[in-house]
């Protein structure tokens, strides 16, 4: 997609990326900066924030890292105030910060549930509200993009706090698309399939063979490249998608389709064998 738009598409933008120090957040922040944006990344750990901000600056971009625990409303508000003091009005937001772990639900503690839901859902709400309030007052048609997951809509075993919170984020994006459309504010989401990152893999993939098995079920037969996600993020945040709001884009190589269709498992067999099987089931010609 890189050739399809102006390479300075984000020239006058100040984009906040929550959780932007590592993983997909880092990839998005770096991409936005190459397209002219001033980027503010926030997260709990200062070290990766400063490291990512430094790398963006070394490449000629504009970036600031601000420590913030997005589970706390006051901390999010303070982070936005600080971001604007350093780089001017925030014009776009990416809700990316997320926690996750695998656990049997009957063993989850209230604290464990809170740790994920507060980070993912409350954090996205606080950041979206802090930006939206400002944009409405300033008559600025900002845009928000949230990272959710494909299992937010149909649920997932062993990932209940994540599924619940990401489903809440989708409801938040759609509700505010309806409520704030009148101000020109757009809110969309990306539901990524497997885009391996250190953070997600170390917590969610206990066995490499299991990962291989999961990846084989993807119709496009591979995991996603970070550039493919950042392309979609640019599209959703920018005027390239100016008539799109309240939408969730499944960016998963078709993975969610294969886990839904009962007969999709036939795609695992050689196509010739499948054809033979289908032929054998056909009633004889009259
Ligand atoms: C069971 C756990 C746990 C685990 C934490 N807890 N990890 N319970 N299994 N693996 C419980 C603790 O016991 C505690 O409850 C409570 O959660 C809070 O734990 P803390 O460590 O104090 O919490 P905190 O420091 O807030 O951080 C925990 C965390 C964090 C949010 C889980 O470690 C984390 O997830 N970081 C991940 C960052 C990251 O990589 N995100 C990308 C996610 S990828 P008690 O009751 O004992 O006090 C993603 C993509 C999904 O989501 C799509 C895949 C296809």
mmCIF file of C-alpha atoms and ligand atoms in Angstrom:
data_model
loop_
_atom_site.group_PDB
_atom_site.id
_atom_site.type_symbol
_atom_site.label_atom_id
_atom_site.label_comp_id
_atom_site.label_asym_id
_atom_site.label_seq_id
_atom_site.Cartn_x
_atom_site.Cartn_y
_atom_site.Cartn_z
ATOM 1 C CA UNK A 1 0.000 0.000 0.000
ATOM 2 C CA UNK A 2 2.971 2.282 0.606
ATOM 3 C CA UNK A 3 2.879 3.786 -2.920
ATOM 4 C CA UNK A 4 -0.821 4.540 -2.805
ATOM 5 C CA UNK A 5 -0.660 7.506 -0.520
ATOM 6 C CA UNK A 6 1.325 10.611 0.194
ATOM 7 C CA UNK A 7 4.380 9.755 2.257
ATOM 8 C CA UNK A 8 3.602 12.736 4.487
ATOM 9 C CA UNK A 9 0.013 11.669 5.111
ATOM 10 C CA UNK A 10 0.449 12.233 8.881
ATOM 11 C CA UNK A 11 2.508 15.424 8.591
ATOM 12 C CA UNK A 12 0.386 17.579 10.925
ATOM 13 C CA UNK A 13 -0.803 14.768 13.171
ATOM 14 C CA UNK A 14 0.020 13.958 16.760
ATOM 15 C CA UNK A 15 -0.813 10.312 17.353
ATOM 16 C CA UNK A 16 -0.929 8.654 20.778
ATOM 17 C CA UNK A 17 -0.253 4.905 20.749
ATOM 18 C CA UNK A 18 -0.921 3.180 24.065
ATOM 19 C CA UNK A 19 1.494 0.343 24.742
ATOM 20 C CA UNK A 20 3.675 1.720 21.959
ATOM 21 C CA UNK A 21 7.028 0.648 23.408
ATOM 22 C CA UNK A 22 6.928 -2.972 22.217
ATOM 23 C CA UNK A 23 5.278 -5.376 19.774
ATOM 24 C CA UNK A 24 2.608 -4.179 17.364
ATOM 25 C CA UNK A 25 2.317 -0.814 19.136
ATOM 26 C CA UNK A 26 5.983 -0.164 18.481
ATOM 27 C CA UNK A 27 5.624 -1.193 14.827
ATOM 28 C CA UNK A 28 2.680 1.198 14.381
ATOM 29 C CA UNK A 29 4.418 4.096 16.147
ATOM 30 C CA UNK A 30 7.502 3.692 13.970
ATOM 31 C CA UNK A 31 5.406 3.565 10.791
ATOM 32 C CA UNK A 32 3.352 6.655 11.712
ATOM 33 C CA UNK A 33 6.555 8.573 12.427
ATOM 34 C CA UNK A 34 7.961 7.732 8.983
ATOM 35 C CA UNK A 35 4.767 9.232 7.524
ATOM 36 C CA UNK A 36 5.347 12.551 9.299
ATOM 37 C CA UNK A 37 3.425 12.126 12.567
ATOM 38 C CA UNK A 38 4.575 13.277 15.964
ATOM 39 C CA UNK A 39 4.069 10.159 18.041
ATOM 40 C CA UNK A 40 3.507 9.759 21.770
ATOM 41 C CA UNK A 41 3.876 6.239 23.091
ATOM 42 C CA UNK A 42 2.848 5.317 26.608
ATOM 43 C CA UNK A 43 3.085 2.273 28.802
ATOM 44 C CA UNK A 44 4.007 1.143 32.286
ATOM 45 C CA UNK A 45 7.666 0.342 31.686
ATOM 46 C CA UNK A 46 9.820 3.338 30.906
ATOM 47 C CA UNK A 47 12.747 1.499 29.340
ATOM 48 C CA UNK A 48 11.074 0.183 26.134
ATOM 49 C CA UNK A 49 9.257 3.502 25.692
ATOM 50 C CA UNK A 50 12.455 5.493 25.782
ATOM 51 C CA UNK A 51 14.240 2.982 23.587
ATOM 52 C CA UNK A 52 11.507 3.095 20.900
ATOM 53 C CA UNK A 53 11.246 6.896 21.077
ATOM 54 C CA UNK A 54 15.019 7.147 20.719
ATOM 55 C CA UNK A 55 15.012 4.869 17.674
ATOM 56 C CA UNK A 56 12.273 6.961 16.014
ATOM 57 C CA UNK A 57 14.228 10.155 16.689
ATOM 58 C CA UNK A 58 17.452 8.593 15.401
ATOM 59 C CA UNK A 59 15.595 7.920 12.137
ATOM 60 C CA UNK A 60 14.553 11.578 11.878
ATOM 61 C CA UNK A 61 11.063 11.218 13.401
ATOM 62 C CA UNK A 62 9.312 12.931 16.302
ATOM 63 C CA UNK A 63 8.479 10.814 19.331
ATOM 64 C CA UNK A 64 8.040 11.024 23.081
ATOM 65 C CA UNK A 65 7.654 8.195 25.586
ATOM 66 C CA UNK A 66 5.520 8.840 28.665
ATOM 67 C CA UNK A 67 5.092 6.313 31.490
ATOM 68 C CA UNK A 68 1.461 5.698 32.313
ATOM 69 C CA UNK A 69 -0.594 2.946 33.913
ATOM 70 C CA UNK A 70 -3.688 3.084 31.734
ATOM 71 C CA UNK A 71 -5.737 1.203 34.338
ATOM 72 C CA UNK A 72 -6.040 4.536 36.170
ATOM 73 C CA UNK A 73 -8.197 7.336 34.753
ATOM 74 C CA UNK A 74 -6.129 10.111 36.402
ATOM 75 C CA UNK A 75 -2.905 8.665 34.990
ATOM 76 C CA UNK A 76 -4.367 8.608 31.469
ATOM 77 C CA UNK A 77 -5.585 12.207 31.755
ATOM 78 C CA UNK A 78 -2.150 13.281 33.047
ATOM 79 C CA UNK A 79 -0.457 11.436 30.178
ATOM 80 C CA UNK A 80 -2.582 13.253 27.568
ATOM 81 C CA UNK A 81 -1.870 16.629 29.248
ATOM 82 C CA UNK A 82 1.859 15.860 29.213
ATOM 83 C CA UNK A 83 1.712 14.609 25.599
ATOM 84 C CA UNK A 84 0.072 17.885 24.510
ATOM 85 C CA UNK A 85 2.566 19.969 26.498
ATOM 86 C CA UNK A 86 5.394 18.252 24.680
ATOM 87 C CA UNK A 87 4.040 17.910 21.119
ATOM 88 C CA UNK A 88 0.810 19.941 20.778
ATOM 89 C CA UNK A 89 -2.801 18.839 20.405
ATOM 90 C CA UNK A 90 -3.379 15.113 20.086
ATOM 91 C CA UNK A 91 -5.223 14.432 16.805
ATOM 92 C CA UNK A 92 -5.481 10.635 16.649
ATOM 93 C CA UNK A 93 -5.451 7.731 19.105
ATOM 94 C CA UNK A 94 -4.523 4.062 18.913
ATOM 95 C CA UNK A 95 -5.790 1.858 21.747
ATOM 96 C CA UNK A 96 -3.213 -0.887 21.588
ATOM 97 C CA UNK A 97 -2.043 -1.600 25.161
ATOM 98 C CA UNK A 98 -3.268 -5.009 26.306
ATOM 99 C CA UNK A 99 -2.641 -7.675 28.894
ATOM 100 C CA UNK A 100 -3.441 -11.342 28.432
ATOM 101 C CA UNK A 101 -2.766 -14.785 29.884
ATOM 102 C CA UNK A 102 -4.113 -18.302 29.485
ATOM 103 C CA UNK A 103 -6.020 -19.658 32.492
ATOM 104 C CA UNK A 104 -8.886 -22.012 33.307
ATOM 105 C CA UNK A 105 -11.700 -19.604 34.181
ATOM 106 C CA UNK A 106 -12.744 -21.458 37.345
ATOM 107 C CA UNK A 107 -9.296 -20.648 38.757
ATOM 108 C CA UNK A 108 -9.191 -16.946 37.858
ATOM 109 C CA UNK A 109 -8.873 -14.618 40.839
ATOM 110 C CA UNK A 110 -10.752 -11.303 40.931
ATOM 111 C CA UNK A 111 -7.380 -9.594 40.703
ATOM 112 C CA UNK A 112 -6.411 -11.601 37.631
ATOM 113 C CA UNK A 113 -9.692 -10.711 35.904
ATOM 114 C CA UNK A 114 -9.248 -7.039 36.860
ATOM 115 C CA UNK A 115 -5.649 -6.924 35.630
ATOM 116 C CA UNK A 116 -6.748 -7.746 32.079
ATOM 117 C CA UNK A 117 -10.143 -6.042 31.913
ATOM 118 C CA UNK A 118 -8.876 -2.821 33.462
ATOM 119 C CA UNK A 119 -5.869 -2.650 31.167
ATOM 120 C CA UNK A 120 -7.761 -3.479 27.994
ATOM 121 C CA UNK A 121 -11.273 -2.105 28.402
ATOM 122 C CA UNK A 122 -10.972 0.577 31.084
ATOM 123 C CA UNK A 123 -7.695 1.806 29.598
ATOM 124 C CA UNK A 124 -9.263 2.117 26.133
ATOM 125 C CA UNK A 125 -12.266 3.914 27.588
ATOM 126 C CA UNK A 126 -10.161 6.396 29.574
ATOM 127 C CA UNK A 127 -7.910 7.209 26.615
ATOM 128 C CA UNK A 128 -10.797 7.468 24.137
ATOM 129 C CA UNK A 129 -12.815 9.689 26.453
ATOM 130 C CA UNK A 130 -9.841 11.950 27.253
ATOM 131 C CA UNK A 131 -9.201 12.496 23.517
ATOM 132 C CA UNK A 132 -12.867 12.680 22.495
ATOM 133 C CA UNK A 133 -13.660 15.365 25.074
ATOM 134 C CA UNK A 134 -10.879 17.546 23.726
ATOM 135 C CA UNK A 135 -11.796 16.936 20.087
ATOM 136 C CA UNK A 136 -15.452 17.833 20.651
ATOM 137 C CA UNK A 137 -14.471 21.053 22.409
ATOM 138 C CA UNK A 138 -11.918 21.942 19.712
ATOM 139 C CA UNK A 139 -14.222 20.891 16.855
ATOM 140 C CA UNK A 140 -11.525 18.495 15.683
ATOM 141 C CA UNK A 141 -12.622 15.459 13.648
ATOM 142 C CA UNK A 142 -10.190 13.010 15.234
ATOM 143 C CA UNK A 143 -10.007 9.286 14.675
ATOM 144 C CA UNK A 144 -9.485 6.331 16.970
ATOM 145 C CA UNK A 145 -8.333 2.848 16.089
ATOM 146 C CA UNK A 146 -8.425 0.033 18.627
ATOM 147 C CA UNK A 147 -6.673 -3.302 18.447
ATOM 148 C CA UNK A 148 -9.124 -6.064 19.369
ATOM 149 C CA UNK A 149 -9.063 -9.789 18.523
ATOM 150 C CA UNK A 150 -10.965 -12.178 16.284
ATOM 151 C CA UNK A 151 -12.227 -14.110 19.320
ATOM 152 C CA UNK A 152 -13.892 -10.991 20.769
ATOM 153 C CA UNK A 153 -17.055 -11.758 18.829
ATOM 154 C CA UNK A 154 -17.305 -15.542 19.209
ATOM 155 C CA UNK A 155 -15.405 -15.950 22.513
ATOM 156 C CA UNK A 156 -12.443 -18.152 23.416
ATOM 157 C CA UNK A 157 -11.757 -20.895 25.912
ATOM 158 C CA UNK A 158 -9.103 -20.001 28.521
ATOM 159 C CA UNK A 159 -8.981 -16.338 27.527
ATOM 160 C CA UNK A 160 -12.182 -15.071 29.150
ATOM 161 C CA UNK A 161 -10.896 -11.730 30.538
ATOM 162 C CA UNK A 162 -9.292 -10.874 27.209
ATOM 163 C CA UNK A 163 -12.343 -11.935 25.165
ATOM 164 C CA UNK A 164 -14.732 -10.040 27.460
ATOM 165 C CA UNK A 165 -12.643 -6.880 27.444
ATOM 166 C CA UNK A 166 -12.027 -6.869 23.690
ATOM 167 C CA UNK A 167 -15.759 -7.440 23.076
ATOM 168 C CA UNK A 168 -16.320 -4.397 25.293
ATOM 169 C CA UNK A 169 -13.891 -2.370 23.204
ATOM 170 C CA UNK A 170 -15.806 -3.274 20.036
ATOM 171 C CA UNK A 171 -19.028 -2.113 21.726
ATOM 172 C CA UNK A 172 -17.236 1.080 22.788
ATOM 173 C CA UNK A 173 -16.029 1.803 19.237
ATOM 174 C CA UNK A 174 -19.439 1.118 17.680
ATOM 175 C CA UNK A 175 -21.360 3.070 20.335
ATOM 176 C CA UNK A 176 -19.144 6.126 20.019
ATOM 177 C CA UNK A 177 -19.184 5.888 16.212
ATOM 178 C CA UNK A 178 -22.932 6.421 16.526
ATOM 179 C CA UNK A 179 -22.668 9.053 19.262
ATOM 180 C CA UNK A 180 -19.710 11.102 18.004
ATOM 181 C CA UNK A 181 -20.250 10.796 14.241
ATOM 182 C CA UNK A 182 -21.996 14.149 14.407
ATOM 183 C CA UNK A 183 -18.635 15.701 15.382
ATOM 184 C CA UNK A 184 -16.848 13.960 12.512
ATOM 185 C CA UNK A 185 -15.013 11.661 14.936
ATOM 186 C CA UNK A 186 -14.460 8.156 13.531
ATOM 187 C CA UNK A 187 -13.721 5.014 15.545
ATOM 188 C CA UNK A 188 -12.737 1.663 14.048
ATOM 189 C CA UNK A 189 -10.927 -1.488 15.107
ATOM 190 C CA UNK A 190 -8.568 -4.108 13.749
ATOM 191 C CA UNK A 191 -8.983 -7.717 14.845
ATOM 192 C CA UNK A 192 -5.563 -9.193 14.088
ATOM 193 C CA UNK A 193 -4.954 -12.871 13.596
ATOM 194 C CA UNK A 194 -1.490 -14.218 14.396
ATOM 195 C CA UNK A 195 1.094 -11.453 14.099
ATOM 196 C CA UNK A 196 3.783 -13.016 16.296
ATOM 197 C CA UNK A 197 5.333 -10.706 18.886
ATOM 198 C CA UNK A 198 7.592 -11.532 21.796
ATOM 199 C CA UNK A 199 4.956 -10.389 24.330
ATOM 200 C CA UNK A 200 2.048 -12.410 22.942
ATOM 201 C CA UNK A 201 4.029 -15.546 22.069
ATOM 202 C CA UNK A 202 5.730 -15.833 25.440
ATOM 203 C CA UNK A 203 2.359 -15.667 27.217
ATOM 204 C CA UNK A 204 0.000 -17.442 24.846
ATOM 205 C CA UNK A 205 2.005 -20.057 22.968
ATOM 206 C CA UNK A 206 3.337 -22.726 25.339
ATOM 207 C CA UNK A 207 4.340 -25.106 22.538
ATOM 208 C CA UNK A 208 5.822 -24.312 19.107
ATOM 209 C CA UNK A 209 4.126 -27.388 17.587
ATOM 210 C CA UNK A 210 0.754 -26.030 18.648
ATOM 211 C CA UNK A 211 1.623 -22.761 16.950
ATOM 212 C CA UNK A 212 2.493 -24.622 13.742
ATOM 213 C CA UNK A 213 -0.846 -26.452 13.910
ATOM 214 C CA UNK A 214 -2.714 -23.179 14.351
ATOM 215 C CA UNK A 215 -0.863 -21.527 11.491
ATOM 216 C CA UNK A 216 -1.707 -24.444 9.142
ATOM 217 C CA UNK A 217 -5.387 -23.618 9.592
ATOM 218 C CA UNK A 218 -4.924 -20.152 8.137
ATOM 219 C CA UNK A 219 -6.255 -20.081 4.557
ATOM 220 C CA UNK A 220 -3.374 -17.845 3.438
ATOM 221 C CA UNK A 221 -0.999 -20.395 5.056
ATOM 222 C CA UNK A 222 1.155 -17.952 6.988
ATOM 223 C CA UNK A 223 1.211 -15.487 9.856
ATOM 224 C CA UNK A 224 0.871 -11.756 9.297
ATOM 225 C CA UNK A 225 3.765 -9.370 8.686
ATOM 226 C CA UNK A 226 3.894 -6.317 10.932
ATOM 227 C CA UNK A 227 3.854 -4.074 7.832
ATOM 228 C CA UNK A 228 0.521 -5.582 6.848
ATOM 229 C CA UNK A 229 -0.945 -4.476 10.154
ATOM 230 C CA UNK A 230 0.589 -1.026 10.057
ATOM 231 C CA UNK A 231 -0.781 -0.535 6.509
ATOM 232 C CA UNK A 232 -4.282 -1.163 7.816
ATOM 233 C CA UNK A 233 -3.695 1.120 10.810
ATOM 234 C CA UNK A 234 -2.646 3.952 8.465
ATOM 235 C CA UNK A 235 -5.743 3.355 6.353
ATOM 236 C CA UNK A 236 -8.139 3.409 9.307
ATOM 237 C CA UNK A 237 -6.619 6.409 11.071
ATOM 238 C CA UNK A 238 -6.226 8.571 7.980
ATOM 239 C CA UNK A 239 -8.654 10.181 5.543
ATOM 240 C CA UNK A 240 -8.140 7.189 3.250
ATOM 241 C CA UNK A 241 -11.077 5.719 5.190
ATOM 242 C CA UNK A 242 -13.023 8.957 5.687
ATOM 243 C CA UNK A 243 -16.459 7.295 5.267
ATOM 244 C CA UNK A 244 -15.713 4.295 7.507
ATOM 245 C CA UNK A 245 -16.701 4.262 11.161
ATOM 246 C CA UNK A 246 -17.786 1.686 13.755
ATOM 247 C CA UNK A 247 -16.149 -1.075 11.718
ATOM 248 C CA UNK A 248 -14.042 -4.051 12.807
ATOM 249 C CA UNK A 249 -11.583 -5.268 10.176
ATOM 250 C CA UNK A 250 -10.552 -8.909 10.502
ATOM 251 C CA UNK A 251 -6.904 -8.935 9.476
ATOM 252 C CA UNK A 252 -6.158 -12.612 9.909
ATOM 253 C CA UNK A 253 -5.423 -14.243 6.559
ATOM 254 C CA UNK A 254 -8.894 -15.781 6.798
ATOM 255 C CA UNK A 255 -8.084 -17.642 10.054
ATOM 256 C CA UNK A 256 -11.439 -16.954 11.700
ATOM 257 C CA UNK A 257 -13.226 -18.444 8.681
ATOM 258 C CA UNK A 258 -11.543 -21.832 9.030
ATOM 259 C CA UNK A 259 -12.352 -22.118 12.714
ATOM 260 C CA UNK A 260 -16.017 -21.423 11.960
ATOM 261 C CA UNK A 261 -16.897 -23.664 8.995
ATOM 262 C CA UNK A 262 -17.476 -27.299 9.956
ATOM 263 C CA UNK A 263 -16.272 -28.613 6.604
ATOM 264 C CA UNK A 264 -13.215 -26.414 6.335
ATOM 265 C CA UNK A 265 -11.055 -29.294 7.592
ATOM 266 C CA UNK A 266 -11.230 -30.747 4.070
ATOM 267 C CA UNK A 267 -8.782 -28.015 3.056
ATOM 268 C CA UNK A 268 -6.092 -29.819 5.084
ATOM 269 C CA UNK A 269 -6.158 -32.783 2.664
ATOM 270 C CA UNK A 270 -4.590 -32.832 -0.807
ATOM 271 C CA UNK A 271 -7.132 -31.299 -3.194
ATOM 272 C CA UNK A 272 -7.085 -34.399 -5.467
ATOM 273 C CA UNK A 273 -8.079 -36.613 -2.559
ATOM 274 C CA UNK A 274 -10.866 -34.232 -1.630
ATOM 275 C CA UNK A 275 -12.177 -34.308 -5.194
ATOM 276 C CA UNK A 276 -12.191 -38.137 -5.106
ATOM 277 C CA UNK A 277 -14.126 -38.103 -1.829
ATOM 278 C CA UNK A 278 -16.686 -35.666 -3.176
ATOM 279 C CA UNK A 279 -17.039 -37.739 -6.335
ATOM 280 C CA UNK A 280 -17.656 -40.895 -4.296
ATOM 281 C CA UNK A 281 -20.508 -39.155 -2.460
ATOM 282 C CA UNK A 282 -22.223 -38.099 -5.682
ATOM 283 C CA UNK A 283 -25.335 -40.071 -6.628
ATOM 284 C CA UNK A 284 -24.914 -42.063 -9.856
ATOM 285 C CA UNK A 285 -25.945 -40.207 -13.012
ATOM 286 C CA UNK A 286 -29.470 -41.042 -14.195
HETATM 287 C C1 LIG B 1 -2.950 -16.702 36.145
HETATM 288 C C2 LIG B 1 -2.202 -14.535 36.473
HETATM 289 C C3 LIG B 1 -1.242 -14.681 35.422
HETATM 290 C C4 LIG B 1 -1.188 -15.954 34.757
HETATM 291 C C5 LIG B 1 -1.081 -12.684 36.234
HETATM 292 N N1 LIG B 1 -2.059 -13.292 36.929
HETATM 293 N N2 LIG B 1 -0.569 -13.501 35.316
HETATM 294 N N3 LIG B 1 -3.042 -15.543 36.824
HETATM 295 N N4 LIG B 1 -2.081 -16.909 35.148
HETATM 296 N N5 LIG B 1 -0.322 -16.166 33.771
HETATM 297 C C6 LIG B 1 -2.825 -12.750 38.033
HETATM 298 C C7 LIG B 1 -1.922 -12.590 39.251
HETATM 299 O O1 LIG B 1 -1.825 -13.767 39.977
HETATM 300 C C8 LIG B 1 -2.659 -11.500 40.033
HETATM 301 O O2 LIG B 1 -3.781 -12.016 40.733
HETATM 302 C C9 LIG B 1 -3.247 -10.643 38.928
HETATM 303 O O3 LIG B 1 -3.265 -11.428 37.731
HETATM 304 C C10 LIG B 1 -2.395 -9.430 38.669
HETATM 305 O O4 LIG B 1 -1.048 -9.864 38.427
HETATM 306 P P1 LIG B 1 0.140 -8.839 38.327
HETATM 307 O O5 LIG B 1 1.335 -9.517 37.792
HETATM 308 O O6 LIG B 1 0.258 -8.083 39.607
HETATM 309 O O7 LIG B 1 -0.510 -7.848 37.287
HETATM 310 P P2 LIG B 1 0.039 -6.820 36.345
HETATM 311 O O8 LIG B 1 1.414 -6.363 36.760
HETATM 312 O O9 LIG B 1 -1.012 -5.790 36.245
HETATM 313 O O10 LIG B 1 0.202 -7.524 34.880
HETATM 314 C C11 LIG B 1 -0.293 -8.777 34.585
HETATM 315 C C12 LIG B 1 -0.522 -8.890 33.102
HETATM 316 C C13 LIG B 1 0.766 -8.646 32.359
HETATM 317 C C14 LIG B 1 -1.546 -7.838 32.648
HETATM 318 C C15 LIG B 1 -1.047 -10.269 32.869
HETATM 319 O O11 LIG B 1 1.745 -9.523 32.795
HETATM 320 C C16 LIG B 1 0.615 -8.840 30.871
HETATM 321 O O12 LIG B 1 -0.242 -9.437 30.267
HETATM 322 N N6 LIG B 1 1.427 -8.340 30.132
HETATM 323 C C17 LIG B 1 1.258 -8.651 28.680
HETATM 324 C C18 LIG B 1 1.642 -7.584 27.822
HETATM 325 C C19 LIG B 1 1.503 -8.150 26.424
HETATM 326 O O13 LIG B 1 2.377 -8.809 25.912
HETATM 327 N N7 LIG B 1 0.379 -7.959 25.820
HETATM 328 C C20 LIG B 1 0.108 -8.510 24.510
HETATM 329 C C21 LIG B 1 -1.045 -9.403 24.680
HETATM 330 S S1 LIG B 1 -1.336 -10.136 23.145
HETATM 331 P P3 LIG B 1 -3.681 -12.368 42.331
HETATM 332 O O14 LIG B 1 -5.071 -12.724 42.696
HETATM 333 O O15 LIG B 1 -2.707 -13.491 42.419
HETATM 334 O O16 LIG B 1 -3.201 -11.120 43.001
HETATM 335 C C22 LIG B 1 -2.974 -10.323 22.980
HETATM 336 C C23 LIG B 1 -3.325 -10.831 21.616
HETATM 337 C C24 LIG B 1 -4.404 -11.814 21.612
HETATM 338 O O17 LIG B 1 -3.743 -10.063 23.823
HETATM 339 C C25 LIG B 1 -4.619 -12.429 20.263
HETATM 340 C C26 LIG B 1 -3.935 -13.744 20.061
HETATM 341 C C27 LIG B 1 -4.272 -14.427 18.769
#
